[in-house]
PDB file of N, CA and C in Angstrom:
ATOM      1  N   MET A   1    -218.419  88.286 -53.608  1.00  0.00           N
ATOM      2  CA  MET A   1    -218.991  89.568 -53.941  1.00  0.00           C
ATOM      3  C   MET A   1    -220.075  89.909 -52.932  1.00  0.00           C
ATOM      4  N   TRP A   2    -220.088  91.155 -52.477  1.00  0.00           N
ATOM      5  CA  TRP A   2    -221.146  91.600 -51.582  1.00  0.00           C
ATOM      6  C   TRP A   2    -221.669  92.942 -52.053  1.00  0.00           C
ATOM      7  N   LEU A   3    -222.874  93.258 -51.634  1.00  0.00           N
ATOM      8  CA  LEU A   3    -223.545  94.485 -52.055  1.00  0.00           C
ATOM      9  C   LEU A   3    -223.834  95.350 -50.836  1.00  0.00           C
ATOM     10  N   ASN A   4    -223.957  96.634 -51.053  1.00  0.00           N
ATOM     11  CA  ASN A   4    -224.246  97.557 -49.958  1.00  0.00           C
ATOM     12  C   ASN A   4    -225.724  97.603 -49.602  1.00  0.00           C
ATOM     13  N   SER A   5    -226.581  97.203 -50.526  1.00  0.00           N
ATOM     14  CA  SER A   5    -228.017  97.295 -50.306  1.00  0.00           C
ATOM     15  C   SER A   5    -228.733  96.252 -51.155  1.00  0.00           C
ATOM     16  N   ILE A   6    -229.894  95.823 -50.695  1.00  0.00           N
ATOM     17  CA  ILE A   6    -230.716  94.892 -51.473  1.00  0.00           C
ATOM     18  C   ILE A   6    -231.145  95.528 -52.787  1.00  0.00           C
ATOM     19  N   LEU A   7    -231.210  96.851 -52.830  1.00  0.00           N
ATOM     20  CA  LEU A   7    -231.608  97.562 -54.046  1.00  0.00           C
ATOM     21  C   LEU A   7    -230.613  97.355 -55.184  1.00  0.00           C
ATOM     22  N   GLU A   8    -229.370  97.048 -54.862  1.00  0.00           N
ATOM     23  CA  GLU A   8    -228.352  96.819 -55.884  1.00  0.00           C
ATOM     24  C   GLU A   8    -228.572  95.511 -56.644  1.00  0.00           C
ATOM     25  N   THR A   9    -229.408  94.641 -56.122  1.00  0.00           N
ATOM     26  CA  THR A   9    -229.694  93.382 -56.817  1.00  0.00           C
ATOM     27  C   THR A   9    -230.719  93.563 -57.929  1.00  0.00           C
ATOM     28  N   ILE A  10    -231.487  94.634 -57.876  1.00  0.00           N
ATOM     29  CA  ILE A  10    -232.529  94.882 -58.878  1.00  0.00           C
ATOM     30  C   ILE A  10    -231.883  95.263 -60.199  1.00  0.00           C
ATOM     31  N   GLY A  11    -232.339  94.628 -61.263  1.00  0.00           N
ATOM     32  CA  GLY A  11    -231.825  94.937 -62.592  1.00  0.00           C
ATOM     33  C   GLY A  11    -230.705  94.026 -63.055  1.00  0.00           C
ATOM     34  N   ASN A  12    -230.283  93.113 -62.219  1.00  0.00           N
ATOM     35  CA  ASN A  12    -229.222  92.167 -62.585  1.00  0.00           C
ATOM     36  C   ASN A  12    -229.770  90.746 -62.619  1.00  0.00           C
ATOM     37  N   THR A  13    -230.916  90.591 -63.263  1.00  0.00           N
ATOM     38  CA  THR A  13    -231.594  89.304 -63.317  1.00  0.00           C
ATOM     39  C   THR A  13    -230.816  88.328 -64.204  1.00  0.00           C
ATOM     40  N   PRO A  14    -230.499  87.149 -63.676  1.00  0.00           N
ATOM     41  CA  PRO A  14    -229.729  86.192 -64.476  1.00  0.00           C
ATOM     42  C   PRO A  14    -230.564  85.522 -65.569  1.00  0.00           C
ATOM     43  N   LEU A  15    -229.894  85.131 -66.638  1.00  0.00           N
ATOM     44  CA  LEU A  15    -230.496  84.340 -67.707  1.00  0.00           C
ATOM     45  C   LEU A  15    -229.955  82.919 -67.594  1.00  0.00           C
ATOM     46  N   ILE A  16    -230.850  81.948 -67.665  1.00  0.00           N
ATOM     47  CA  ILE A  16    -230.476  80.547 -67.532  1.00  0.00           C
ATOM     48  C   ILE A  16    -230.772  79.833 -68.851  1.00  0.00           C
ATOM     49  N   LYS A  17    -229.804  79.102 -69.361  1.00  0.00           N
ATOM     50  CA  LYS A  17    -229.988  78.351 -70.604  1.00  0.00           C
ATOM     51  C   LYS A  17    -230.823  77.102 -70.328  1.00  0.00           C
ATOM     52  N   LEU A  18    -231.857  76.899 -71.145  1.00  0.00           N
ATOM     53  CA  LEU A  18    -232.730  75.735 -71.007  1.00  0.00           C
ATOM     54  C   LEU A  18    -232.209  74.621 -71.915  1.00  0.00           C
ATOM     55  N   ASN A  19    -231.411  73.751 -71.364  1.00  0.00           N
ATOM     56  CA  ASN A  19    -230.762  72.693 -72.140  1.00  0.00           C
ATOM     57  C   ASN A  19    -231.713  71.563 -72.529  1.00  0.00           C
ATOM     58  N   LYS A  20    -232.506  71.083 -71.589  1.00  0.00           N
ATOM     59  CA  LYS A  20    -233.374  69.936 -71.872  1.00  0.00           C
ATOM     60  C   LYS A  20    -234.506  70.297 -72.824  1.00  0.00           C
ATOM     61  N   VAL A  21    -235.025  71.498 -72.722  1.00  0.00           N
ATOM     62  CA  VAL A  21    -236.137  71.932 -73.575  1.00  0.00           C
ATOM     63  C   VAL A  21    -235.715  72.011 -75.033  1.00  0.00           C
ATOM     64  N   THR A  22    -234.492  72.428 -75.274  1.00  0.00           N
ATOM     65  CA  THR A  22    -234.026  72.646 -76.645  1.00  0.00           C
ATOM     66  C   THR A  22    -233.139  71.522 -77.171  1.00  0.00           C
ATOM     67  N   LYS A  23    -233.093  70.416 -76.464  1.00  0.00           N
ATOM     68  CA  LYS A  23    -232.235  69.307 -76.901  1.00  0.00           C
ATOM     69  C   LYS A  23    -232.632  68.873 -78.314  1.00  0.00           C
ATOM     70  N   GLY A  24    -231.668  68.867 -79.204  1.00  0.00           N
ATOM     71  CA  GLY A  24    -231.907  68.481 -80.584  1.00  0.00           C
ATOM     72  C   GLY A  24    -232.338  69.621 -81.491  1.00  0.00           C
ATOM     73  N   LEU A  25    -232.538  70.803 -80.946  1.00  0.00           N
ATOM     74  CA  LEU A  25    -232.928  71.963 -81.748  1.00  0.00           C
ATOM     75  C   LEU A  25    -231.715  72.844 -82.017  1.00  0.00           C
ATOM     76  N   PRO A  26    -231.661  73.483 -83.172  1.00  0.00           N
ATOM     77  CA  PRO A  26    -230.516  74.343 -83.507  1.00  0.00           C
ATOM     78  C   PRO A  26    -230.685  75.767 -82.978  1.00  0.00           C
ATOM     79  N   CYS A  27    -231.076  75.879 -81.713  1.00  0.00           N
ATOM     80  CA  CYS A  27    -231.277  77.219 -81.151  1.00  0.00           C
ATOM     81  C   CYS A  27    -230.912  77.219 -79.672  1.00  0.00           C
ATOM     82  N   THR A  28    -230.804  78.401 -79.134  1.00  0.00           N
ATOM     83  CA  THR A  28    -230.557  78.584 -77.710  1.00  0.00           C
ATOM     84  C   THR A  28    -231.759  79.295 -77.117  1.00  0.00           C
ATOM     85  N   VAL A  29    -232.309  78.743 -76.049  1.00  0.00           N
ATOM     86  CA  VAL A  29    -233.439  79.364 -75.364  1.00  0.00           C
ATOM     87  C   VAL A  29    -232.983  79.724 -73.963  1.00  0.00           C
ATOM     88  N   LEU A  30    -233.184  80.982 -73.593  1.00  0.00           N
ATOM     89  CA  LEU A  30    -232.804  81.470 -72.272  1.00  0.00           C
ATOM     90  C   LEU A  30    -234.047  81.878 -71.497  1.00  0.00           C
ATOM     91  N   ALA A  31    -234.040  81.627 -70.201  1.00  0.00           N
ATOM     92  CA  ALA A  31    -235.139  82.024 -69.326  1.00  0.00           C
ATOM     93  C   ALA A  31    -234.623  83.058 -68.338  1.00  0.00           C
ATOM     94  N   LYS A  32    -235.375  84.121 -68.172  1.00  0.00           N
ATOM     95  CA  LYS A  32    -235.011  85.166 -67.224  1.00  0.00           C
ATOM     96  C   LYS A  32    -235.562  84.769 -65.857  1.00  0.00           C
ATOM     97  N   VAL A  33    -234.714  84.702 -64.866  1.00  0.00           N
ATOM     98  CA  VAL A  33    -235.095  84.197 -63.545  1.00  0.00           C
ATOM     99  C   VAL A  33    -235.431  85.377 -62.631  1.00  0.00           C
ATOM    100  N   GLU A  34    -236.667  85.849 -62.734  1.00  0.00           N
ATOM    101  CA  GLU A  34    -237.096  87.035 -61.993  1.00  0.00           C
ATOM    102  C   GLU A  34    -237.196  86.800 -60.488  1.00  0.00           C
ATOM    103  N   TYR A  35    -237.326  85.549 -60.059  1.00  0.00           N
ATOM    104  CA  TYR A  35    -237.459  85.326 -58.615  1.00  0.00           C
ATOM    105  C   TYR A  35    -236.166  85.610 -57.860  1.00  0.00           C
ATOM    106  N   PHE A  36    -235.093  85.931 -58.560  1.00  0.00           N
ATOM    107  CA  PHE A  36    -233.869  86.358 -57.894  1.00  0.00           C
ATOM    108  C   PHE A  36    -233.975  87.796 -57.400  1.00  0.00           C
ATOM    109  N   ASN A  37    -234.955  88.553 -57.891  1.00  0.00           N
ATOM    110  CA  ASN A  37    -235.168  89.923 -57.429  1.00  0.00           C
ATOM    111  C   ASN A  37    -235.702  89.906 -55.998  1.00  0.00           C
ATOM    112  N   PRO A  38    -235.499  90.970 -55.230  1.00  0.00           N
ATOM    113  CA  PRO A  38    -235.927  90.998 -53.829  1.00  0.00           C
ATOM    114  C   PRO A  38    -237.415  90.710 -53.630  1.00  0.00           C
ATOM    115  N   GLY A  39    -238.265  91.208 -54.528  1.00  0.00           N
ATOM    116  CA  GLY A  39    -239.703  90.981 -54.416  1.00  0.00           C
ATOM    117  C   GLY A  39    -240.192  89.827 -55.261  1.00  0.00           C
ATOM    118  N   ASN A  40    -239.274  89.051 -55.813  1.00  0.00           N
ATOM    119  CA  ASN A  40    -239.577  87.899 -56.668  1.00  0.00           C
ATOM    120  C   ASN A  40    -240.392  88.271 -57.892  1.00  0.00           C
ATOM    121  N   SER A  41    -240.197  89.481 -58.413  1.00  0.00           N
ATOM    122  CA  SER A  41    -241.031  89.954 -59.510  1.00  0.00           C
ATOM    123  C   SER A  41    -240.287  90.945 -60.392  1.00  0.00           C
ATOM    124  N   ILE A  42    -240.737  91.051 -61.641  1.00  0.00           N
ATOM    125  CA  ILE A  42    -240.203  92.053 -62.561  1.00  0.00           C
ATOM    126  C   ILE A  42    -240.615  93.462 -62.120  1.00  0.00           C
ATOM    127  N   LYS A  43    -241.622  93.552 -61.281  1.00  0.00           N
ATOM    128  CA  LYS A  43    -242.130  94.845 -60.809  1.00  0.00           C
ATOM    129  C   LYS A  43    -241.132  95.578 -59.915  1.00  0.00           C
ATOM    130  N   ASP A  44    -240.114  94.894 -59.447  1.00  0.00           N
ATOM    131  CA  ASP A  44    -239.098  95.525 -58.603  1.00  0.00           C
ATOM    132  C   ASP A  44    -238.409  96.673 -59.323  1.00  0.00           C
ATOM    133  N   ARG A  45    -238.153  96.511 -60.613  1.00  0.00           N
ATOM    134  CA  ARG A  45    -237.487  97.571 -61.389  1.00  0.00           C
ATOM    135  C   ARG A  45    -238.344  98.824 -61.444  1.00  0.00           C
ATOM    136  N   MET A  46    -239.631  98.640 -61.705  1.00  0.00           N
ATOM    137  CA  MET A  46    -240.543  99.773 -61.783  1.00  0.00           C
ATOM    138  C   MET A  46    -240.660 100.466 -60.422  1.00  0.00           C
ATOM    139  N   ALA A  47    -240.760  99.688 -59.367  1.00  0.00           N
ATOM    140  CA  ALA A  47    -240.871 100.261 -58.027  1.00  0.00           C
ATOM    141  C   ALA A  47    -239.618 101.050 -57.662  1.00  0.00           C
ATOM    142  N   LEU A  48    -238.455 100.542 -58.013  1.00  0.00           N
ATOM    143  CA  LEU A  48    -237.204 101.245 -57.726  1.00  0.00           C
ATOM    144  C   LEU A  48    -237.161 102.581 -58.458  1.00  0.00           C
ATOM    145  N   LYS A  49    -237.563 102.599 -59.719  1.00  0.00           N
ATOM    146  CA  LYS A  49    -237.561 103.850 -60.495  1.00  0.00           C
ATOM    147  C   LYS A  49    -238.530 104.864 -59.903  1.00  0.00           C
ATOM    148  N   MET A  50    -239.647 104.415 -59.356  1.00  0.00           N
ATOM    149  CA  MET A  50    -240.618 105.323 -58.738  1.00  0.00           C
ATOM    150  C   MET A  50    -240.045 105.951 -57.472  1.00  0.00           C
ATOM    151  N   VAL A  51    -239.287 105.172 -56.714  1.00  0.00           N
ATOM    152  CA  VAL A  51    -238.704 105.665 -55.466  1.00  0.00           C
ATOM    153  C   VAL A  51    -237.548 106.621 -55.743  1.00  0.00           C
ATOM    154  N   GLU A  52    -236.768 106.305 -56.778  1.00  0.00           N
ATOM    155  CA  GLU A  52    -235.627 107.165 -57.109  1.00  0.00           C
ATOM    156  C   GLU A  52    -236.139 108.483 -57.622  1.00  0.00           C
TER     157      GLU A  52
END
């Protein structure tokens, strides 16, 4: 898969399941990996909306 612009990566932040943290617990804990965004921050979404 390839993208036409780095801006297309904003808003598609992956969720990662934390297996070791929840071992033995009857729940699922997910962590949002914001460093996958171009600016390594959740602020990328806000900045993109301001530019658009």
